[in-house]
Coordinates of C-alpha atoms in Angstrom, one line a residue:
X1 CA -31.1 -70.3 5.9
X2 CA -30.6 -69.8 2.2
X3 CA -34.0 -68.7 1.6
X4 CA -33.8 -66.3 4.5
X5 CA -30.7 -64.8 2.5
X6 CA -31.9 -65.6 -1.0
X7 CA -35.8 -63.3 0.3
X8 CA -33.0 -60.6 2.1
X9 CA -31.6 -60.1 -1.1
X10 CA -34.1 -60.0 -3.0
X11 CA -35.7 -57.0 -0.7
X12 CA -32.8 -55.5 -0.9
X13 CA -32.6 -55.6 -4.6
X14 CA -36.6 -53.9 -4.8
X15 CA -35.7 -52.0 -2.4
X16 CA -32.6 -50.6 -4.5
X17 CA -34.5 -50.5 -7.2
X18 CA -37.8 -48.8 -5.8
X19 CA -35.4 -46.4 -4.2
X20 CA -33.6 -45.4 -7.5
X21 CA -37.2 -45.0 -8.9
X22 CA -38.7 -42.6 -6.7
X23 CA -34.8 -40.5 -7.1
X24 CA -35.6 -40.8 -10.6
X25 CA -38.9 -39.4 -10.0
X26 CA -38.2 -36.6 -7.8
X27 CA -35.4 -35.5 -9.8
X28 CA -37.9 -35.5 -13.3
X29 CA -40.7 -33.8 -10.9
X30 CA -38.4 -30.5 -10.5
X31 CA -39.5 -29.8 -14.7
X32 CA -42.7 -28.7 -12.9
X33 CA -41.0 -25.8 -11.6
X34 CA -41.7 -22.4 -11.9
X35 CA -39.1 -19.8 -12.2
X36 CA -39.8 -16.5 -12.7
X37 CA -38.5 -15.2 -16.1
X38 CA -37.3 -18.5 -16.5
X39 CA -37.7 -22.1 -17.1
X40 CA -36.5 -25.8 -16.5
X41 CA -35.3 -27.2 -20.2
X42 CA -34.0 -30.8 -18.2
X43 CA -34.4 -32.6 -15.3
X44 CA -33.1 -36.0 -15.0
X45 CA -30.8 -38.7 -13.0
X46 CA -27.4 -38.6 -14.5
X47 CA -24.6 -40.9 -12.5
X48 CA -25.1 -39.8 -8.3
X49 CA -26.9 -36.7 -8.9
X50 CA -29.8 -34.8 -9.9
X51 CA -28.6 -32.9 -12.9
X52 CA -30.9 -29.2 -14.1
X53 CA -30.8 -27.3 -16.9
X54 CA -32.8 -24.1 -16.7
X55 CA -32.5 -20.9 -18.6
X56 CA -33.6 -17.8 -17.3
X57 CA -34.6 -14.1 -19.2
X58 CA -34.5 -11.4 -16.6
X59 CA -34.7 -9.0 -19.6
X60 CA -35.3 -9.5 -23.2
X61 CA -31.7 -9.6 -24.3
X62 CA -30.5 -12.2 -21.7
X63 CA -30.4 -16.0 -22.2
X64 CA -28.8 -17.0 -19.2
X65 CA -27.8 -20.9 -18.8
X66 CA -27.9 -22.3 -15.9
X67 CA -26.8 -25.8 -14.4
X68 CA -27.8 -26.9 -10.8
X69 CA -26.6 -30.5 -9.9
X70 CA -27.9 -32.1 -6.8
X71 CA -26.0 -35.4 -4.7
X72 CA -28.7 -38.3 -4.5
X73 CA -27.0 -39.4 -1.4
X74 CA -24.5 -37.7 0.8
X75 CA -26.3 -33.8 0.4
X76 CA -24.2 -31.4 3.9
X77 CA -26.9 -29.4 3.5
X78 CA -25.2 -26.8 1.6
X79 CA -25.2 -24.9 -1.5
X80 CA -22.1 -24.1 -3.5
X81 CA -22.1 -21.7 -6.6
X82 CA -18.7 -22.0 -8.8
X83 CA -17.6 -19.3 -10.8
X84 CA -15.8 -19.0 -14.5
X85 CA -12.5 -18.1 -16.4
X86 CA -12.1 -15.3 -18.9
X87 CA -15.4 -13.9 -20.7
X88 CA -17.0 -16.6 -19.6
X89 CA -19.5 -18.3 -22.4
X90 CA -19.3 -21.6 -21.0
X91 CA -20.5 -24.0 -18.0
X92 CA -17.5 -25.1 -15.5
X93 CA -18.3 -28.4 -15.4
X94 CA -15.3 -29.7 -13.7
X95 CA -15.8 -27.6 -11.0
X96 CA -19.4 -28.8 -10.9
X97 CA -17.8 -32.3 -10.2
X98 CA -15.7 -31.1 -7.8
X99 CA -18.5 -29.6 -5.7
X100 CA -21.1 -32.5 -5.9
X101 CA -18.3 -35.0 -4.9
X102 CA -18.2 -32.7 -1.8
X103 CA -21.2 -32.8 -1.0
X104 CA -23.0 -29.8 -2.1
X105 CA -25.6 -29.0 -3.7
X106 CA -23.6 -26.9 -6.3
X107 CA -24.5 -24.6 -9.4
X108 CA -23.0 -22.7 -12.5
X109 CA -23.8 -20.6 -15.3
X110 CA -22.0 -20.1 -18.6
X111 CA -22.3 -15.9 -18.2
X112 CA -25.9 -15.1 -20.2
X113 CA -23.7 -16.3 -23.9
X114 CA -21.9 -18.9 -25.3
X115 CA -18.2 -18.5 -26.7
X116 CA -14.6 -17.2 -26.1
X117 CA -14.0 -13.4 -26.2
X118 CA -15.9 -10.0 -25.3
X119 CA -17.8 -9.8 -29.1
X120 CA -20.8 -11.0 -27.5
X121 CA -21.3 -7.7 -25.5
X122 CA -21.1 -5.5 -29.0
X123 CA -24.7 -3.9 -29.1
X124 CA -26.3 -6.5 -26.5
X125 CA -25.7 -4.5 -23.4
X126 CA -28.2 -7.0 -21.6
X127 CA -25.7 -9.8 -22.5
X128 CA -22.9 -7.5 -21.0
X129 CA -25.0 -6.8 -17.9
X130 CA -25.5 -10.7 -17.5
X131 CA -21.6 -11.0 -17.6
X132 CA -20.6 -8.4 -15.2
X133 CA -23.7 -9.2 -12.3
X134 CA -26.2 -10.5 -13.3
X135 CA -26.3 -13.9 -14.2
X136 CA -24.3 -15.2 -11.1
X137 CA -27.2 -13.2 -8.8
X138 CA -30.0 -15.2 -10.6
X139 CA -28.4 -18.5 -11.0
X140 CA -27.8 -18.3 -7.1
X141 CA -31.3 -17.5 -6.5
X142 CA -32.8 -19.9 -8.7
X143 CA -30.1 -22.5 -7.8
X144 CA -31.4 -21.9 -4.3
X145 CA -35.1 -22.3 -5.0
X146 CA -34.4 -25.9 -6.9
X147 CA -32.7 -26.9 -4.6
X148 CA -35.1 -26.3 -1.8
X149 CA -37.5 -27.8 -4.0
X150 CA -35.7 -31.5 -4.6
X151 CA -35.0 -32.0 -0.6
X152 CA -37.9 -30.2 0.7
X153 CA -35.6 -27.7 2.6
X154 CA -33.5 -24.8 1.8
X155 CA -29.8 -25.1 1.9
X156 CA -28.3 -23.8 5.5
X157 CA -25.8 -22.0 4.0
X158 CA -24.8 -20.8 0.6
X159 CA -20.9 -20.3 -0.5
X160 CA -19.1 -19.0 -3.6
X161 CA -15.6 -20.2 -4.7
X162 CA -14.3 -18.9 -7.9
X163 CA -10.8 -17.9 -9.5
X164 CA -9.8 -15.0 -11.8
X165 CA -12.9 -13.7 -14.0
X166 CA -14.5 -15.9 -11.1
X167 CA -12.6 -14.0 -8.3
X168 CA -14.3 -11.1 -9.9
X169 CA -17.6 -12.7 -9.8
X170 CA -17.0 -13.4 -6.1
X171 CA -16.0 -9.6 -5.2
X172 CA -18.9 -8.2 -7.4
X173 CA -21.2 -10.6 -4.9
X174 CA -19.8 -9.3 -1.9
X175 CA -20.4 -5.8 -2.8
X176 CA -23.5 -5.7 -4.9
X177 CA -25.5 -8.6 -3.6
X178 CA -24.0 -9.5 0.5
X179 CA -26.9 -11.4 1.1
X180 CA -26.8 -13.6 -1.4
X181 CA -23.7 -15.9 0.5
X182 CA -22.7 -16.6 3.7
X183 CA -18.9 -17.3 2.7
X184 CA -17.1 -16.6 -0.3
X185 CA -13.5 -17.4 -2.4
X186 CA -11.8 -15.1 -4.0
X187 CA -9.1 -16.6 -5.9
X188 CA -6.7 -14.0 -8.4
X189 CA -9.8 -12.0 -8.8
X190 CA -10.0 -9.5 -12.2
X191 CA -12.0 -7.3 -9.9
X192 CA -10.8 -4.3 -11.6
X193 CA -10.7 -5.4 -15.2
X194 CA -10.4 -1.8 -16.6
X195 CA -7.2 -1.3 -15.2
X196 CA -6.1 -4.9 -15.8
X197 CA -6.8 -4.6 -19.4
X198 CA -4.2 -1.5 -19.5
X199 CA -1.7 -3.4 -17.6
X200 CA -1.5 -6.2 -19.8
X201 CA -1.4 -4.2 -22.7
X202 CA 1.5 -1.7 -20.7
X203 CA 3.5 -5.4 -20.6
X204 CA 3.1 -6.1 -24.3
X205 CA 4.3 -3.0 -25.5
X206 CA 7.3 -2.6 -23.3
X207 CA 8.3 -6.0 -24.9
X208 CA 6.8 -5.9 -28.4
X209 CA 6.3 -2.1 -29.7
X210 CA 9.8 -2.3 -30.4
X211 CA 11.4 -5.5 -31.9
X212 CA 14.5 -4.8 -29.9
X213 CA 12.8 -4.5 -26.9
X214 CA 11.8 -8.7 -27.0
X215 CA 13.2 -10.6 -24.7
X216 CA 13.5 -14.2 -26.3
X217 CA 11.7 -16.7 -24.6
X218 CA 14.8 -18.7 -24.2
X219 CA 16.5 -15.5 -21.9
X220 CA 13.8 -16.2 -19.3
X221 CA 15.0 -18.9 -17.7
X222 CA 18.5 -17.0 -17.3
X223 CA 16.3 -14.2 -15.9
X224 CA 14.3 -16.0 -13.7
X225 CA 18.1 -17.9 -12.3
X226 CA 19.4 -14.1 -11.6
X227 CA 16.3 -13.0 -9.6
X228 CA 16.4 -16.4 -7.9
X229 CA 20.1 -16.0 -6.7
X230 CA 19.6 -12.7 -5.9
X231 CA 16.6 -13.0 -3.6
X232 CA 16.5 -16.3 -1.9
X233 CA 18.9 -15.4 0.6
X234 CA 16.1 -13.3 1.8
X235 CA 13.7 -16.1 3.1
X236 CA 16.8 -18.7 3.9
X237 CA 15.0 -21.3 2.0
X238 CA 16.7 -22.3 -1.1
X239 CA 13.5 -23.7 -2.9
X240 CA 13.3 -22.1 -6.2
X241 CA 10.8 -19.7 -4.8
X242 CA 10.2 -16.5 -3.1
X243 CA 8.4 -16.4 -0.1
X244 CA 7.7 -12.5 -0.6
X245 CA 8.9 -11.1 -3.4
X246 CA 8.1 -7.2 -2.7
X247 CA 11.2 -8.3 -0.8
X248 CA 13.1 -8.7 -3.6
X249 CA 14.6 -5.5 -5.4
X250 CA 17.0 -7.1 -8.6
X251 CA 17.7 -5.1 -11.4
X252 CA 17.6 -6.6 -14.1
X253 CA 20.8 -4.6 -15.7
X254 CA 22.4 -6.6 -13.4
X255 CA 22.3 -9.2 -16.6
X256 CA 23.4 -6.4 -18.8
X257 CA 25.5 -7.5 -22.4
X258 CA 29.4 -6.3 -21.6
X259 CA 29.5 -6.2 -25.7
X260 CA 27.4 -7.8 -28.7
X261 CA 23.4 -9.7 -27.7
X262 CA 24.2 -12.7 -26.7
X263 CA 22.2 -16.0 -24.7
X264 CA 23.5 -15.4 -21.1
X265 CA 22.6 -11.3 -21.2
X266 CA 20.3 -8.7 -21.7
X267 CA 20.3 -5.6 -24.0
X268 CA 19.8 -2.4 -23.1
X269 CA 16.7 -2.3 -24.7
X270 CA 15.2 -5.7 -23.3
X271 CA 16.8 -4.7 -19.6
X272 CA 14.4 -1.6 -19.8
X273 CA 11.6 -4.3 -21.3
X274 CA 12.1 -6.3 -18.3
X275 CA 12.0 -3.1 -15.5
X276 CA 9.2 -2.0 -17.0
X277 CA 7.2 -4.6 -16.5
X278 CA 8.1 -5.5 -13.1
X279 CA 7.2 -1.5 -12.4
X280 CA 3.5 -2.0 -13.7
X281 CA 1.6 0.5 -15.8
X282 CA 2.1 4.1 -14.8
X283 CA 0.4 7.5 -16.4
X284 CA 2.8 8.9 -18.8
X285 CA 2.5 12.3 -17.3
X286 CA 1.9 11.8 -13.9
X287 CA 3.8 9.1 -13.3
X288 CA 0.7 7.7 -11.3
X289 CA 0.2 3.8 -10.7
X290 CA -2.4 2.4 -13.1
X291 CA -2.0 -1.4 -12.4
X292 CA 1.0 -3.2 -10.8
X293 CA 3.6 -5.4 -12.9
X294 CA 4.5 -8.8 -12.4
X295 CA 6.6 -10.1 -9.8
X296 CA 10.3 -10.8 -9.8
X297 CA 10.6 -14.5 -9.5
X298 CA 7.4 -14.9 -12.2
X299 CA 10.1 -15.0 -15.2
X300 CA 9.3 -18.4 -16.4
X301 CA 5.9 -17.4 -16.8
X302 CA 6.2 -14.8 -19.3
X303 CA 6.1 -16.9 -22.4
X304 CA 3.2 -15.8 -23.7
X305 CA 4.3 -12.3 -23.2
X306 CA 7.1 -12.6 -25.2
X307 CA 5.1 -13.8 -28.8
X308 CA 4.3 -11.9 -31.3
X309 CA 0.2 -11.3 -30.0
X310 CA -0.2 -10.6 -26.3
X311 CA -2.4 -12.3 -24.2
X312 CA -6.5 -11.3 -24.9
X313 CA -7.9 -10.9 -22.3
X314 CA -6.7 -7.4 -22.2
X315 CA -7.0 -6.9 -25.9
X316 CA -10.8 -8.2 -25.6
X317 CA -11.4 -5.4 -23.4
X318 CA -10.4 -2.5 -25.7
X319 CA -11.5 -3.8 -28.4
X320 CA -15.0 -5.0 -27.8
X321 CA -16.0 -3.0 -25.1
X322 CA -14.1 0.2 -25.0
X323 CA -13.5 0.9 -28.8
X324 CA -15.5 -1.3 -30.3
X325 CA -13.0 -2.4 -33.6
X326 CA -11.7 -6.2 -34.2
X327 CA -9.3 -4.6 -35.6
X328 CA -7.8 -2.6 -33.1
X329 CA -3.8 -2.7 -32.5
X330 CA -2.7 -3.0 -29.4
X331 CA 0.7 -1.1 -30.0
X332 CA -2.0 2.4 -30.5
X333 CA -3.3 2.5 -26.4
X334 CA -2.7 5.6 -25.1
X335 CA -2.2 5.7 -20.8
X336 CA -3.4 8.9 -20.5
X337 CA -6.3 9.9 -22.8
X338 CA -7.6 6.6 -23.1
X339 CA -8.7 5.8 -19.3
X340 CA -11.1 7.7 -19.6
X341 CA -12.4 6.0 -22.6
X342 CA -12.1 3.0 -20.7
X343 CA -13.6 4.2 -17.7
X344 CA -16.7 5.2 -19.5
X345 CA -17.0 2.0 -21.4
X346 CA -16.7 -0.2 -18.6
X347 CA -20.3 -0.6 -17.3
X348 CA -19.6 -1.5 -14.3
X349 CA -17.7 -4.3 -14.7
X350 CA -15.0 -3.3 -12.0
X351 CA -15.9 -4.4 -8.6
X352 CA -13.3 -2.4 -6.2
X353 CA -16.4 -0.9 -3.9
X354 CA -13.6 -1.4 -0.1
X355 CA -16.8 -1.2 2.1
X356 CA -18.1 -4.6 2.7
X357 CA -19.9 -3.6 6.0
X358 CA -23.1 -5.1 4.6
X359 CA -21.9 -8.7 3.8
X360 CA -19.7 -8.6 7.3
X361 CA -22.8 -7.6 9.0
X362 CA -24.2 -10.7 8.2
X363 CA -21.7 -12.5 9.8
X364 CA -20.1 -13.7 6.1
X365 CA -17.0 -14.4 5.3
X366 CA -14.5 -13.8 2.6
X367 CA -11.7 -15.8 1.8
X368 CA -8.8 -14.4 -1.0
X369 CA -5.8 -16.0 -2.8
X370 CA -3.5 -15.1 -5.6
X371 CA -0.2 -16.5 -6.6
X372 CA 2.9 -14.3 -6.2
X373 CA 4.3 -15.6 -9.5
X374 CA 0.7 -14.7 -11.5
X375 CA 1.7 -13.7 -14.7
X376 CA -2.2 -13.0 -16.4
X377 CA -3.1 -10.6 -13.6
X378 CA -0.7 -8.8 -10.9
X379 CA -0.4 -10.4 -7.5
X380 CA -0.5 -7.0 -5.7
X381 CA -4.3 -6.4 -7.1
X382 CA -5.5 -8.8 -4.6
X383 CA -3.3 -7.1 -2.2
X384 CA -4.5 -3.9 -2.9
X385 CA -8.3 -4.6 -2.8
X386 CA -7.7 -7.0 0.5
X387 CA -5.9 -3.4 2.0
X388 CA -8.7 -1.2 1.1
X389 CA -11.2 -3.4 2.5
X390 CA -9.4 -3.0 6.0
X391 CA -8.5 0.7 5.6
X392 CA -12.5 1.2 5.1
X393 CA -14.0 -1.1 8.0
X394 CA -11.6 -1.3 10.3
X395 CA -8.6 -3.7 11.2
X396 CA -11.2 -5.4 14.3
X397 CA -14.2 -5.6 11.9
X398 CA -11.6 -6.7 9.1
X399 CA -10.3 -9.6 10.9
X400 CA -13.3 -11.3 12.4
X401 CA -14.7 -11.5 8.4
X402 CA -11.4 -11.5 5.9
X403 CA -8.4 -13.6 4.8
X404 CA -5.8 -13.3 2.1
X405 CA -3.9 -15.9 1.1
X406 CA -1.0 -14.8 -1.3
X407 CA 1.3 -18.0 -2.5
X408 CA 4.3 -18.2 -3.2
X409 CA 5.2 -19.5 -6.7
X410 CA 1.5 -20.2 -7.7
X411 CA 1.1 -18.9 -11.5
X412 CA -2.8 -18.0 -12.4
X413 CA -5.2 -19.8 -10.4
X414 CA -2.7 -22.7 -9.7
X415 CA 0.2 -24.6 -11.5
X416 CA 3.8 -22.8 -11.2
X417 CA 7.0 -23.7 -8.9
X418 CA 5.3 -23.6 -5.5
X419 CA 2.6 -25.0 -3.4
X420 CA -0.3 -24.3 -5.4
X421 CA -2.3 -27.4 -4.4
X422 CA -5.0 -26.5 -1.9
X423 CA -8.8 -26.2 -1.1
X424 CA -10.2 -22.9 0.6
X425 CA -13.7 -24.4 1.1
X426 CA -13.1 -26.3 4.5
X427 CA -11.5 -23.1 6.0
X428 CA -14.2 -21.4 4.8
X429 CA -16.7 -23.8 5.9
X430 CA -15.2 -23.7 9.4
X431 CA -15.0 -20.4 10.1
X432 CA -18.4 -19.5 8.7
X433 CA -19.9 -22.9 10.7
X434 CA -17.9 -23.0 13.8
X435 CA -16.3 -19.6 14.2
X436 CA -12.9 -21.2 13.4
X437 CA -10.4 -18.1 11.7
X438 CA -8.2 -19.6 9.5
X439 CA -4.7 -19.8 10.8
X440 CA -3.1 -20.9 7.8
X441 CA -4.1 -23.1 4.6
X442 CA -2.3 -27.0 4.2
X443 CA -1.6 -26.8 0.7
X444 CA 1.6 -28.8 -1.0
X445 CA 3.3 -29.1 -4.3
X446 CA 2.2 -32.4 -7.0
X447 CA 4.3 -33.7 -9.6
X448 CA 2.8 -35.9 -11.8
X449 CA 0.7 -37.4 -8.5
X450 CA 3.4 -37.4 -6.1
X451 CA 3.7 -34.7 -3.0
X452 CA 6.6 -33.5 -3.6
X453 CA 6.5 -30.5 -0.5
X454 CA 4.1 -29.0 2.0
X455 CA 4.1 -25.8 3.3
X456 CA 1.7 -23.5 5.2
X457 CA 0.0 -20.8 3.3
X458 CA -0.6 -17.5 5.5
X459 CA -2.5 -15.1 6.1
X460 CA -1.3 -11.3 4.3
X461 CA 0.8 -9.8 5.5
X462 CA 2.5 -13.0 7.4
X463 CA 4.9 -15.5 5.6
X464 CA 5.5 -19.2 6.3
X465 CA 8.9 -18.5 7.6
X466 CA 11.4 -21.5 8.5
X467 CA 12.0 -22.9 11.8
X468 CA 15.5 -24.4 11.2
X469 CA 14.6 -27.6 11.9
X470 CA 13.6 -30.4 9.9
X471 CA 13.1 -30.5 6.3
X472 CA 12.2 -27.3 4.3
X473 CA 10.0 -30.0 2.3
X474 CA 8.1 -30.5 5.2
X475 CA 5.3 -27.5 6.7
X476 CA 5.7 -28.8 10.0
X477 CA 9.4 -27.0 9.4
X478 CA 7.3 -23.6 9.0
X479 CA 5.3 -20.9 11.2
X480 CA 3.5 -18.0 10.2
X481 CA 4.9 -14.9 11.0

């Protein structure tokens, strides 16, 4: 008998080991592969995947760098492209993890250049043309070919999850390229990055163009306590966050100084600082919207707004792409004659096309989310573009093919006071799969590893409203309505 075990392990261990040998093999085999304006720099077994390196040269400016990482064992059947942050200029590689330890076959790209910042599209517009479009396009095509490739079929279904310049990424698929998914996220997207950029850059002046006009960082809490006991009332939950804050209408001279500046008011000055940035950039003439503000409850994430240099993603924009000077000052933008500037300067970057009849033909789906509490880009841009899209296909054609998920508390992307801990892919997966609309996403708040609360997130224009029973901790104490 311990023969027979000591020869069945033994089998087993070749069998291991021949097994691991021909993965090795048919991961190293893929460097054979053709791609057209392209090639495979790596190919090689790291940890449980097949890990690829390619770069590809759709035009003689581009250097596009692509990763595609392939499960040795556990492969759905799927493929999953993941989008980036900012300008881009680097591989996500956690969210490369994230998709292979689900399963999928997933890919990236670091944008067609490597580094922080828009410098890289001064006099390359090739490289610019990578960022806005094109490298996502051919690093899902190619990502699809290699894939086919290493298990000898092509994926069933392709998807696309990203977040901010990644939510762009995602919109500029559905619009330019609807065949090239069958589901999408669209998380916070900067799908219209022109206007973005002014209404950043609208926030940093009405705080910083004039030195009285600053609201000290350490006022924001006392702002963000005002808003909170003026509002809250209005969804009868007392959790530090507002379930809908377009419901919410405090003004902010409601903190007003009776006499000298002091650390429990607001000046005149910063009063005005603060109502102008809830109000969102408007044309100085005109008085027309540009971009929305932030949203009252978002206080206590204005920090950065509040410094001495405003955050660059905006500033990025004008300089490097619209008037082309490192140098330019922020405190100089003009909402009026410079949009058009802007507009012409933008190639194309802005993906706010409403008519996604060609991607909901195909029977895809699209999936948004943005937090209410966003301080980098305005929550109401996702609900602007999400509007659109139903105004220009129809509310029946709208709701057999798109979501949005706005939620409550979330900052940027994540993080913030409310439950900003959820995954859009199963929904996603089950309604493009099994025909299964989304009724609401789980999603909960974490503290340092603990699940602190649960709550429904629901779809726009519903809100997870409380039952009166049970604890307002607890989403089984909620319903959509």
């Amino acid at each position: 008998m311990r023969a027979r075990i000591l020869s069945l392990v033994v089998l087993l261990a070749l069998a291991s080991t021949h097994g691991a040998r021909a993965q090795t093999g048919a991961c190293e085999a893929l460097r054979s592969v053709v791609l057209q304006n392209g090639a495979i720099t790596a190919a090689r077994v790291d940890a449980d995947r097949c890990r690829v390196e390619a770069t590809l040269r759709p035009s003689p400016g581009s250097d596009i760098k692509i990763e595609v990482w392939l499960p040795l064992a556990g492969w759905n059947g799927k493929m999953l492209a993941v989008g980036n942050g900012a300008y881009g200029g680097t591989i996500p590689y956690p969210a490369l993890t994230s998709g292979v330890a689900q399963g999928y076959a997933t890919v990236a790209t670091d944008t067609g250049h490597t580094g922080a910042g828009a410098a890289f599209a001064v006099g390359a517009p090739d490289k610019l043309r990578d960022f806005v479009e094109r490298a996502v396009h051919q690093m899902t095509v190619h990502g699809k070919s290699i894939t086919a490739h290493y298990y000898g079929r092509a994926p069933s279904k392709a998807y696309f999850n990203g977040c901010s310049t990644g939510g762009r990424q995602a919109l500029t698929a559905a619009q330019r390229y609807p065949s090239d998914f069958d589901g999408i996220v669209a998380g916070s997207p900067g799908n219209y990055t022109s206007r973005q950029a002014f209404g950043q850059v609208w926030v940093a002046q009405a705080m910083q163009k004039d030195p009285a006009s600053r609201v000290p960082v350490e006022k924001l809490p006392l702002l963000h306590k005002a808003v909170l006991e003026a509002c809250e009332p209005i969804d009868g939950v007392p959790d530090g966050v507002l379930e809908d804050p377009t419901k919410c209408e405090f003004d902010p001279a409601a903190l007003l100084c009776r006499g000298a500046d002091g650390p429990d008011c607001l000046t005149a000055a910063q009063a005005e600082a603060v109502r102008r940035t809830y109000q969102g950039a408007r044309h100085p003439k005109t008085g027309e919207p540009i971009f929305p503000g932030f949203e009252r409850g978002s206080e206590r994430g204005w920090a950065r707004w509040v410094g001495a240099q405003p955050a660059d993603y905006g500033v990025e924009f004008f300089k490097h792409l619209v008037f082309k000077d490192p140098q330019w000052d922020f405190r100089t933008l003009n909402f009026d004659t410079d949009l058009t500037l802007a507009d012409r300067a933008s190639a194309g970057i802005d993906a706010v096309d409403p008519d996604l009849t060609p991607l909901f033909s195909r029977g895809a789906k699209l999936l948004m989310y943005a937090g209410w509490n966003d301080p980098g880009i305005a929550p109401r841009n996702a609900v602007n573009y999400y509007t659109s899209v139903v105004q220009r296909v129809g509310e029946d054609k709208a709701r057999d093919a798109i979501r949005l998920f706005m939620v409550p508390g979330m900052a940027h992307c994540g993080g913030g006071e409310g439950t900003s801990t959820f995954d859009m892919l199963p929904a996603l997966d089950a309604w493009v799969e099994k025909g299964i609309a989304p009724a609401h996403i789980p999603a909960s708040r974490v503290t340092k590893g603990t699940v602190e609360r649960t709550r429904p997130l629901c779809p726009y224009p519903q809100v997870a409203t409380y039952t009166g029973r049970g604890s307002t901790d607890d989403a089984a104490s909620f319903v959509c309505r």
